[in-house]
Amino acid sequence: MTPSAPLARWLDAFIRRPAWWLLLIAFWAAITALSFVWHLRDLHHYAHEMAALRGRLVFEIVETTRLWAAGHGGVYAPETEKTPSNPYLDVPEKDIRTPSGVKLTKINPAYMTRQLGELMATERDLRIHITSLKPIRPANAADEWEREALSGFEKGERERISIIGDGKNGVFRYMAPLAVKKPCLTCHEIQGYKLGDVRGGISVTFPASYIYGIIDAQKRGYLLIHVVAFLLLATLAWVSLRAIRGHVLALEATRNELVETEKMASLGRMVAGFAHEVNTPVGIAIGAVSQAQEVTADVGRLLSAEEVSEDALRGNLALLDEASTLALRNLNRAASMVKSLKRTAVDQTSEAARDYDLAEVIEDVVRTLNSQFRNTPVSIQVECPSLKLHGDAGAVAQILSNLLINSRIHGFADGTQAGQISIRTRQHAGRVEMIYSDNGRGLSADAQLHVFEPFYTTRRDNGGSGLGMYIVYSLVTQRLNGNIRSEAGTGAGVRFVIDFPVS
């Protein structure tokens, strides 16, 4: 049996049982669900990345704007109620007047950032906050999350990203550090900062609903795709399995018909061989009876004569006894052959269990096939103790018949090559082991792999059906509930090891 045989049996059982197909549908449903969950997780990651990109872009725009303002030493804007003079800015010419009398106040990068944040909070769903662990303006003090982020920046972190709160009602927060650059020293050198120091950061905050909006828009599409894919593939699988099952059952019916035909053909060949074999003892018995009739007639004539020769009478009586003995011996031989054939034929056409002697079954098979081996240089050696068993004797007989015929045809070239067949049996641990071997031509590597497959034959051009060894395999595994393995090698004959339970 090839290594793939258990898998093949499982697939065959699966195809035959539609109830099992639900397992495949359930498996496909699980795969589809896992795929949806994986894509949903990927979608969450994508939405998170999009939100982080938004925060990063806002930060970069604000930072670039601040650098522009710092590079120009700040900018002036008319002093108004919304833009009063900055009390936290201590630089010369903080407030000036134009020749026309308009009062201007200097807007440094920090003041500009604060005003940008106020504008964005009003016009957009964004809030930006410039902060530091050492703020000049108290309102720029960091909250708890910002303090943790600033501490991380001092340790080398490049940005901090978090979702604060629950679901769509939460907020997304992004923060990146502000490093001291040369234009910044004008205002921050007095705080002890040096070039390259982290002097603070800018946090960007917006509703988490931004992320969930992206997710919800894509999730419905993913769900529809997965549901349609599941329904299509589940329907395709079910329809395909039904079609395959129909073909399998049709092929099985055809195969069973061919197997039964092959079984009857094998039995027919056995009966034909038996008829030829039994003709010899019956013919001898007929000749002996005919001779006895002639001798009886001679005795009658002698007794009708006036004088009877004692020697002649005794001679005829001796001939009559010899003819009777010869006829009886050959008739007994024919009766024994008929009895063997009857047991073998009845067993092979019936699956009923009975008590039997394994040695007797083997002897019956060898005797019924004697005509096929008698005129060949092939000998059959049997080593079988008397094993009293209960079971399917017909299966054992048919297994041996097929193996013997296969050896004669394939191993010994239709009986033209000399060789030996060996049948050895033993009982061990509640099982019977039967080793069948011959020293014939053996099996090729390819034949070794396919020896038990139905319709595999190396003699298709010569009328081989390829069912002989398949029938053997089926009988061993199904009717005897046993196992069979081939241990043959190229050029070393064949060796089949069969074992099955005693009862």
Coordinates of C-alpha atoms in Angstrom, one line a residue:
M1 CA 0.0 0.0 0.0
T2 CA 1.4 3.4 -1.0
P3 CA 1.9 6.1 1.7
S4 CA -0.9 8.2 0.1
A5 CA -3.5 5.3 0.5
P6 CA -4.9 6.6 3.9
L7 CA -5.3 10.1 2.4
A8 CA -7.0 8.5 -0.7
R9 CA -9.4 6.6 1.6
W10 CA -10.2 9.7 3.6
L11 CA -10.9 11.7 0.4
D12 CA -13.1 8.9 -0.9
A13 CA -15.1 8.8 2.3
F14 CA -15.4 12.6 2.3
I15 CA -16.7 12.7 -1.3
R16 CA -19.3 10.0 -0.5
R17 CA -20.8 11.7 2.6
P18 CA -22.5 15.0 1.8
A19 CA -22.9 15.7 5.5
W20 CA -19.1 16.0 5.7
W21 CA -19.2 18.7 3.1
L22 CA -20.5 21.1 5.7
L23 CA -17.1 20.8 7.4
L24 CA -15.5 22.2 4.3
I25 CA -18.1 25.0 4.1
A26 CA -17.4 25.7 7.8
F27 CA -13.7 25.7 7.2
W28 CA -14.1 28.1 4.3
A29 CA -16.3 30.3 6.5
A30 CA -13.6 30.3 9.2
I31 CA -11.0 31.2 6.5
T32 CA -13.2 34.0 5.2
A33 CA -13.8 35.3 8.7
L34 CA -10.1 35.3 9.5
S35 CA -9.4 37.1 6.2
F36 CA -12.0 39.7 7.1
V37 CA -10.5 40.2 10.6
W38 CA -7.0 40.4 9.1
H39 CA -8.1 43.0 6.5
L40 CA -10.0 44.9 9.2
R41 CA -6.9 45.0 11.4
D42 CA -4.9 46.1 8.4
L43 CA -7.5 48.8 7.8
H44 CA -7.2 50.0 11.4
H45 CA -3.4 50.2 10.9
Y46 CA -3.9 52.1 7.6
A47 CA -6.3 54.5 9.2
H48 CA -4.0 55.0 12.2
E49 CA -1.1 55.7 9.7
M50 CA -3.3 58.2 7.8
A51 CA -4.1 60.0 11.1
A52 CA -0.4 60.1 12.0
L53 CA 0.4 61.4 8.6
R54 CA -2.2 64.2 9.1
G55 CA -0.6 65.1 12.5
R56 CA 2.9 65.0 11.0
L57 CA 2.0 67.2 8.1
V58 CA 0.3 69.8 10.4
F59 CA 3.4 69.8 12.6
E60 CA 5.8 70.2 9.7
I61 CA 3.8 73.1 8.2
V62 CA 3.7 74.9 11.6
E63 CA 7.4 74.2 12.2
T64 CA 8.3 75.5 8.7
T65 CA 6.2 78.6 9.3
R66 CA 7.9 79.2 12.6
L67 CA 11.4 78.8 11.1
W68 CA 10.4 81.4 8.4
A69 CA 9.3 83.8 11.1
A70 CA 12.3 83.2 13.3
G71 CA 14.6 83.6 10.3
H72 CA 13.1 87.1 9.8
G73 CA 13.5 88.0 13.5
G74 CA 9.7 87.9 13.9
V75 CA 7.0 89.8 12.0
Y76 CA 4.9 92.9 12.9
A77 CA 1.2 93.0 12.8
P78 CA -1.3 95.7 13.8
E79 CA -2.1 95.6 17.5
T80 CA -5.7 94.7 18.0
E81 CA -8.0 93.2 20.6
K82 CA -7.3 89.7 19.2
T83 CA -3.6 90.5 18.7
P84 CA -2.5 92.4 21.8
S85 CA 1.1 93.2 22.7
N86 CA 2.9 90.0 23.8
P87 CA 3.7 90.4 27.6
Y88 CA 6.0 87.4 27.5
L89 CA 8.3 88.8 24.7
D90 CA 11.2 90.8 26.0
V91 CA 13.0 92.2 23.0
P92 CA 13.8 95.8 21.8
E93 CA 11.2 97.4 19.6
K94 CA 8.5 95.0 20.6
D95 CA 5.9 97.6 19.8
I96 CA 6.3 100.3 17.1
R97 CA 4.3 102.8 15.2
T98 CA 4.1 103.4 11.5
P99 CA 4.5 107.0 10.1
S100 CA 0.8 107.1 9.8
G101 CA 0.4 106.3 13.5
V102 CA -0.7 102.6 13.3
K103 CA 0.5 100.7 16.3
L104 CA 2.3 97.5 15.4
T105 CA 3.4 94.6 17.8
K106 CA 6.0 92.0 17.1
I107 CA 4.8 88.4 16.5
N108 CA 7.5 85.9 17.4
P109 CA 7.2 82.2 16.4
A110 CA 5.6 81.2 19.7
Y111 CA 3.0 83.9 19.5
M112 CA 2.3 83.0 15.9
T113 CA 1.9 79.3 16.7
R114 CA -0.6 80.1 19.5
Q115 CA -2.6 82.3 17.1
L116 CA -2.5 79.5 14.4
G117 CA -3.8 77.1 17.0
E118 CA -6.7 79.4 18.0
L119 CA -7.6 79.9 14.3
M120 CA -7.5 76.1 13.5
A121 CA -9.6 75.3 16.6
T122 CA -12.2 77.7 15.2
E123 CA -12.1 76.9 11.5
R124 CA -11.0 73.2 11.6
D125 CA -11.3 70.2 13.9
L126 CA -7.6 70.6 14.7
R127 CA -6.0 71.9 17.9
I128 CA -2.3 72.6 18.1
H129 CA -0.5 73.4 21.3
I130 CA 3.1 74.7 21.7
T131 CA 4.4 73.5 25.0
S132 CA 7.6 73.0 27.0
L133 CA 8.8 71.6 30.3
K134 CA 10.0 75.2 31.0
P135 CA 7.4 77.4 29.4
I136 CA 7.7 81.2 29.5
R137 CA 3.9 81.6 29.1
P138 CA 2.0 79.6 31.8
A139 CA -0.8 78.7 29.4
N140 CA 1.9 76.8 27.4
A141 CA 2.4 74.4 30.3
A142 CA 2.3 70.7 29.2
D143 CA -0.5 68.4 30.3
E144 CA 0.3 64.9 31.6
W145 CA 0.4 63.3 28.1
E146 CA 2.6 66.1 26.7
R147 CA 5.0 65.9 29.7
E148 CA 5.4 62.1 29.1
A149 CA 6.1 62.9 25.4
L150 CA 8.6 65.7 26.2
S151 CA 10.4 63.3 28.6
G152 CA 10.6 60.8 25.8
F153 CA 11.9 63.4 23.3
E154 CA 14.8 64.1 25.7
K155 CA 15.6 60.4 25.6
G156 CA 15.7 60.3 21.8
E157 CA 12.1 59.7 20.7
R158 CA 11.2 61.3 17.4
E159 CA 7.4 61.5 17.9
R160 CA 4.6 60.3 20.1
I161 CA 1.2 59.0 18.7
S162 CA -1.8 58.0 20.9
I163 CA -5.6 57.6 20.9
I164 CA -7.0 59.0 24.1
G165 CA -10.5 58.0 25.1
D166 CA -13.0 55.4 23.9
G167 CA -13.7 54.8 20.2
K168 CA -15.2 57.6 18.1
N169 CA -15.6 59.8 21.2
G170 CA -11.9 59.8 21.8
V171 CA -9.2 62.0 20.3
F172 CA -6.1 61.3 18.3
R173 CA -2.9 63.1 19.5
Y174 CA 0.4 63.6 17.7
M175 CA 3.4 65.4 19.1
A176 CA 6.9 66.0 17.8
P177 CA 9.9 67.8 19.4
L178 CA 11.1 71.3 18.6
A179 CA 14.9 71.4 18.6
V180 CA 16.8 74.7 19.2
K181 CA 18.1 76.1 16.0
K182 CA 20.2 79.2 15.5
P183 CA 17.3 81.7 14.9
C184 CA 15.7 80.4 18.1
L185 CA 18.6 81.4 20.4
T186 CA 17.5 85.0 20.3
C187 CA 14.6 84.2 22.6
H188 CA 15.6 81.0 24.2
E189 CA 19.3 81.4 25.0
I190 CA 18.4 83.2 28.2
Q191 CA 16.6 80.0 29.4
G192 CA 19.8 78.0 29.2
Y193 CA 19.1 76.2 25.9
K194 CA 21.9 75.4 23.5
L195 CA 21.9 74.7 19.8
G196 CA 20.3 71.2 19.2
D197 CA 18.5 71.0 22.6
V198 CA 14.9 69.9 22.8
R199 CA 13.2 73.1 24.1
G200 CA 9.7 71.8 23.8
G201 CA 7.2 70.4 21.2
I202 CA 4.0 71.0 19.3
S203 CA 1.1 68.7 19.9
V204 CA -1.7 68.2 17.3
T205 CA -5.1 67.0 18.5
F206 CA -8.2 66.1 16.5
P207 CA -11.2 63.8 17.0
A208 CA -10.7 60.0 16.7
S209 CA -13.8 60.0 14.5
Y210 CA -11.5 61.0 11.7
I211 CA -9.9 57.5 11.9
Y212 CA -13.2 55.6 12.3
G213 CA -14.7 57.5 9.4
I214 CA -11.9 56.0 7.2
I215 CA -12.5 52.6 8.7
D216 CA -16.2 52.6 8.3
A217 CA -16.1 53.7 4.7
Q218 CA -13.8 50.8 3.8
K219 CA -15.2 48.2 6.2
R220 CA -18.5 47.9 4.4
G221 CA -16.7 47.3 1.1
Y222 CA -14.5 44.6 2.7
L223 CA -17.5 42.9 4.2
L224 CA -19.4 42.8 0.9
I225 CA -16.3 41.4 -0.9
H226 CA -15.8 38.6 1.7
V227 CA -19.5 37.7 1.8
V228 CA -19.7 37.4 -2.0
A229 CA -16.4 35.5 -2.1
F230 CA -17.7 33.0 0.6
L231 CA -21.0 32.5 -1.2
L232 CA -19.5 32.0 -4.6
L233 CA -16.8 29.6 -3.4
A234 CA -19.1 27.7 -1.1
T235 CA -21.6 27.2 -3.9
L236 CA -18.9 26.2 -6.3
A237 CA -17.5 23.7 -3.8
W238 CA -20.9 22.2 -3.1
V239 CA -21.8 21.9 -6.8
S240 CA -18.4 20.5 -7.7
L241 CA -18.6 17.9 -4.9
R242 CA -22.0 16.8 -6.0
A243 CA -20.7 16.3 -9.5
I244 CA -17.6 14.5 -8.3
R245 CA -19.7 12.3 -6.0
G246 CA -22.0 11.4 -9.0
H247 CA -19.0 10.4 -11.1
V248 CA -17.5 8.4 -8.2
L249 CA -20.6 6.5 -7.6
A250 CA -21.0 5.8 -11.3
L251 CA -17.4 4.6 -11.5
E252 CA -17.8 2.5 -8.4
A253 CA -20.9 0.8 -9.9
T254 CA -19.0 0.1 -13.1
R255 CA -15.9 -1.0 -11.2
N256 CA -18.0 -3.3 -9.0
E257 CA -19.6 -4.8 -12.1
L258 CA -16.2 -5.4 -13.6
V259 CA -14.8 -6.8 -10.4
E260 CA -17.8 -9.3 -10.2
T261 CA -17.2 -10.2 -13.8
E262 CA -13.5 -10.7 -13.1
K263 CA -14.4 -12.9 -10.1
M264 CA -16.8 -15.0 -12.1
A265 CA -14.3 -15.2 -15.0
S266 CA -11.6 -16.4 -12.5
L267 CA -14.0 -19.0 -11.2
G268 CA -14.9 -20.0 -14.7
R269 CA -11.2 -20.5 -15.6
M270 CA -10.9 -22.6 -12.4
V271 CA -13.9 -24.7 -13.4
A272 CA -12.6 -25.1 -16.9
G273 CA -9.2 -26.3 -15.6
F274 CA -11.0 -28.6 -13.2
A275 CA -13.1 -30.1 -16.0
H276 CA -9.9 -30.9 -17.9
E277 CA -8.3 -32.2 -14.7
V278 CA -11.2 -34.4 -13.7
N279 CA -11.5 -35.9 -17.2
T280 CA -8.4 -38.1 -16.5
P281 CA -9.6 -40.1 -13.5
V282 CA -13.2 -40.3 -14.9
G283 CA -11.8 -41.5 -18.2
I284 CA -9.7 -44.1 -16.5
A285 CA -12.7 -45.2 -14.4
I286 CA -14.8 -45.5 -17.6
G287 CA -12.1 -47.6 -19.2
A288 CA -11.9 -49.8 -16.2
V289 CA -15.6 -50.3 -16.0
S290 CA -15.7 -51.2 -19.7
Q291 CA -13.0 -53.7 -19.2
A292 CA -15.0 -55.1 -16.2
Q293 CA -18.0 -55.5 -18.4
E294 CA -16.0 -57.4 -21.0
V295 CA -14.5 -59.6 -18.3
T296 CA -18.0 -60.2 -16.8
A297 CA -19.2 -61.3 -20.3
D298 CA -16.3 -63.7 -20.6
V299 CA -17.1 -65.2 -17.2
G300 CA -20.7 -65.7 -18.3
R301 CA -19.6 -67.5 -21.4
L302 CA -17.2 -69.7 -19.4
L303 CA -20.0 -70.6 -17.0
S304 CA -22.3 -71.5 -19.9
A305 CA -19.8 -74.0 -21.3
E306 CA -20.0 -77.7 -20.3
E307 CA -16.6 -77.6 -18.8
V308 CA -15.1 -74.6 -17.0
S309 CA -11.3 -74.1 -16.7
E310 CA -10.6 -73.1 -13.1
D311 CA -7.5 -71.1 -14.2
A312 CA -9.4 -69.2 -16.9
L313 CA -12.1 -68.4 -14.4
R314 CA -9.6 -67.2 -11.8
G315 CA -7.8 -65.1 -14.3
N316 CA -11.0 -63.3 -15.4
L317 CA -12.0 -62.8 -11.7
A318 CA -8.5 -61.3 -11.1
L319 CA -8.9 -58.9 -14.1
L320 CA -12.4 -58.0 -12.8
D321 CA -11.0 -57.2 -9.4
E322 CA -8.2 -55.1 -10.9
A323 CA -10.6 -53.2 -13.1
S324 CA -12.9 -52.5 -10.2
T325 CA -10.1 -51.4 -7.9
L326 CA -8.8 -49.0 -10.7
A327 CA -12.3 -47.6 -11.3
L328 CA -12.9 -47.1 -7.6
R329 CA -9.6 -45.4 -7.0
N330 CA -10.0 -43.0 -9.9
L331 CA -13.7 -42.3 -9.0
N332 CA -12.6 -41.6 -5.4
R333 CA -9.9 -39.2 -6.8
A334 CA -12.5 -37.5 -9.0
A335 CA -14.9 -37.3 -6.0
S336 CA -12.2 -35.7 -3.9
M337 CA -11.5 -33.2 -6.7
V338 CA -15.2 -32.4 -7.0
K339 CA -15.4 -31.9 -3.3
S340 CA -12.5 -29.5 -3.3
L341 CA -14.0 -27.6 -6.2
K342 CA -17.4 -27.5 -4.6
R343 CA -15.9 -26.0 -1.3
T344 CA -13.8 -23.5 -3.3
A345 CA -16.6 -22.5 -5.7
V346 CA -19.2 -22.2 -2.9
D347 CA -16.9 -20.2 -0.7
Q348 CA -15.9 -17.8 -3.5
T349 CA -19.5 -17.1 -4.4
S350 CA -20.6 -16.6 -0.8
E351 CA -19.4 -14.2 1.9
A352 CA -20.8 -16.3 4.8
A353 CA -18.5 -17.0 7.7
R354 CA -17.8 -20.6 8.6
D355 CA -15.4 -22.8 10.6
Y356 CA -12.6 -23.9 8.3
D357 CA -9.1 -25.3 8.4
L358 CA -6.7 -23.0 6.7
A359 CA -4.4 -25.8 5.5
E360 CA -7.5 -27.5 3.9
V361 CA -8.5 -24.3 2.1
I362 CA -4.9 -23.9 0.7
E363 CA -4.9 -27.5 -0.4
D364 CA -8.2 -27.1 -2.2
V365 CA -7.0 -24.1 -4.1
V366 CA -3.8 -25.8 -5.1
R367 CA -5.7 -28.9 -6.2
T368 CA -8.2 -27.0 -8.3
L369 CA -5.4 -25.1 -10.0
N370 CA -3.3 -28.2 -10.6
S371 CA -4.2 -28.3 -14.3
Q372 CA -2.7 -24.9 -14.8
F373 CA 0.6 -25.8 -13.1
R374 CA 0.9 -29.6 -13.9
N375 CA 2.7 -29.2 -17.2
T376 CA 4.9 -26.3 -16.2
P377 CA 8.3 -26.2 -14.5
V378 CA 6.8 -24.3 -11.6
S379 CA 6.5 -26.0 -8.2
I380 CA 4.3 -24.9 -5.3
Q381 CA 5.6 -25.4 -1.7
V382 CA 3.1 -25.0 1.2
E383 CA 4.1 -24.8 4.8
C384 CA 0.9 -24.5 6.8
P385 CA 0.1 -26.1 10.2
S386 CA -3.5 -27.1 10.8
L387 CA -5.1 -23.8 11.9
K388 CA -8.8 -24.0 12.9
L389 CA -10.3 -20.6 12.0
H390 CA -13.8 -19.0 11.8
G391 CA -14.4 -16.5 9.1
D392 CA -14.6 -15.9 5.3
A393 CA -12.9 -18.9 3.8
G394 CA -14.0 -17.9 0.3
A395 CA -12.0 -14.7 0.6
V396 CA -8.9 -16.6 1.5
A397 CA -9.4 -19.0 -1.4
Q398 CA -9.9 -16.2 -3.9
I399 CA -6.8 -14.4 -2.6
L400 CA -4.7 -17.4 -3.1
S401 CA -6.2 -18.2 -6.5
N402 CA -5.4 -14.7 -7.8
L403 CA -1.9 -14.7 -6.4
L404 CA -1.1 -18.2 -7.9
I405 CA -2.5 -17.2 -11.3
N406 CA -0.6 -13.9 -11.2
S407 CA 2.6 -15.7 -10.4
R408 CA 2.1 -18.2 -13.3
I409 CA 1.3 -15.4 -15.8
H410 CA 3.5 -12.5 -14.7
G411 CA 6.3 -14.1 -12.7
F412 CA 6.9 -17.2 -14.8
A413 CA 5.9 -16.0 -18.3
D414 CA 2.7 -18.0 -18.6
G415 CA 4.4 -21.1 -17.0
T416 CA 7.2 -21.3 -19.5
Q417 CA 10.0 -20.4 -17.0
A418 CA 11.0 -22.5 -14.1
G419 CA 10.6 -21.4 -10.5
Q420 CA 9.0 -21.9 -7.1
I421 CA 6.0 -20.5 -5.3
S422 CA 6.0 -20.6 -1.5
I423 CA 3.0 -20.2 0.8
R424 CA 3.8 -20.1 4.6
T425 CA 1.4 -19.4 7.4
R426 CA 1.5 -19.0 11.2
Q427 CA -0.7 -17.8 14.0
H428 CA 0.5 -15.2 16.4
A429 CA -1.1 -12.9 19.0
G430 CA -4.6 -13.5 17.7
R431 CA -3.7 -12.9 14.1
V432 CA -2.9 -15.1 11.1
E433 CA 0.1 -14.2 9.0
M434 CA 0.4 -15.5 5.5
I435 CA 3.5 -15.0 3.5
Y436 CA 3.2 -15.6 -0.3
S437 CA 6.3 -15.4 -2.4
D438 CA 7.8 -16.5 -5.7
N439 CA 11.2 -16.2 -7.3
G440 CA 9.9 -15.1 -10.6
R441 CA 10.5 -12.0 -12.6
G442 CA 9.4 -9.6 -9.9
L443 CA 7.9 -6.1 -10.1
S444 CA 9.4 -3.0 -11.6
A445 CA 9.7 0.1 -9.4
D446 CA 6.6 1.7 -11.1
A447 CA 4.6 -1.5 -10.7
Q448 CA 5.6 -1.7 -7.0
L449 CA 4.0 1.7 -6.5
H450 CA 0.7 0.9 -8.3
V451 CA 0.4 -2.9 -7.7
F452 CA -2.9 -2.6 -5.7
E453 CA -4.5 0.1 -7.9
P454 CA -7.6 -0.9 -9.9
F455 CA -7.1 -1.3 -13.7
Y456 CA -3.3 -1.1 -13.4
T457 CA -1.7 -3.8 -15.5
T458 CA 1.4 -4.4 -17.5
R459 CA -0.4 -6.8 -19.9
R460 CA -3.2 -4.7 -21.2
D461 CA -2.2 -5.6 -24.8
N462 CA -2.6 -9.3 -23.8
G463 CA -6.1 -8.9 -22.3
G464 CA -5.1 -8.1 -18.7
S465 CA -7.9 -6.3 -16.8
G466 CA -5.7 -4.9 -14.0
L467 CA -8.2 -6.1 -11.4
G468 CA -6.5 -9.2 -10.0
M469 CA -4.3 -7.5 -7.3
Y470 CA -7.0 -4.9 -6.6
I471 CA -9.4 -7.7 -5.8
V472 CA -6.8 -9.3 -3.5
Y473 CA -6.3 -5.9 -1.7
S474 CA -10.1 -5.5 -1.4
L475 CA -10.6 -9.0 -0.1
V476 CA -7.9 -8.7 2.5
T477 CA -8.8 -5.2 3.8
Q478 CA -12.6 -5.4 3.5
R479 CA -13.7 -9.0 3.9
L480 CA -10.9 -10.2 6.2
N481 CA -10.4 -6.9 8.0
G482 CA -6.7 -7.4 7.5
N483 CA -3.6 -5.8 5.9
I484 CA -1.4 -6.6 3.0
R485 CA 1.9 -5.1 2.0
S486 CA 4.3 -5.8 -0.9
E487 CA 7.9 -6.4 -0.1
A488 CA 9.0 -7.2 -3.6
G489 CA 12.1 -5.9 -5.3
T490 CA 13.0 -5.8 -9.0
G491 CA 14.5 -9.1 -10.1
A492 CA 13.9 -10.7 -6.8
G493 CA 10.4 -12.2 -7.3
V494 CA 7.4 -11.0 -5.3
R495 CA 6.6 -11.2 -1.6
F496 CA 3.3 -10.3 -0.1
V497 CA 2.7 -10.3 3.6
I498 CA -0.9 -10.7 4.6
D499 CA -2.2 -10.6 8.1
F500 CA -5.8 -10.8 9.5
P501 CA -7.5 -11.5 12.8
V502 CA -8.2 -15.1 13.7
S503 CA -11.9 -14.5 14.0

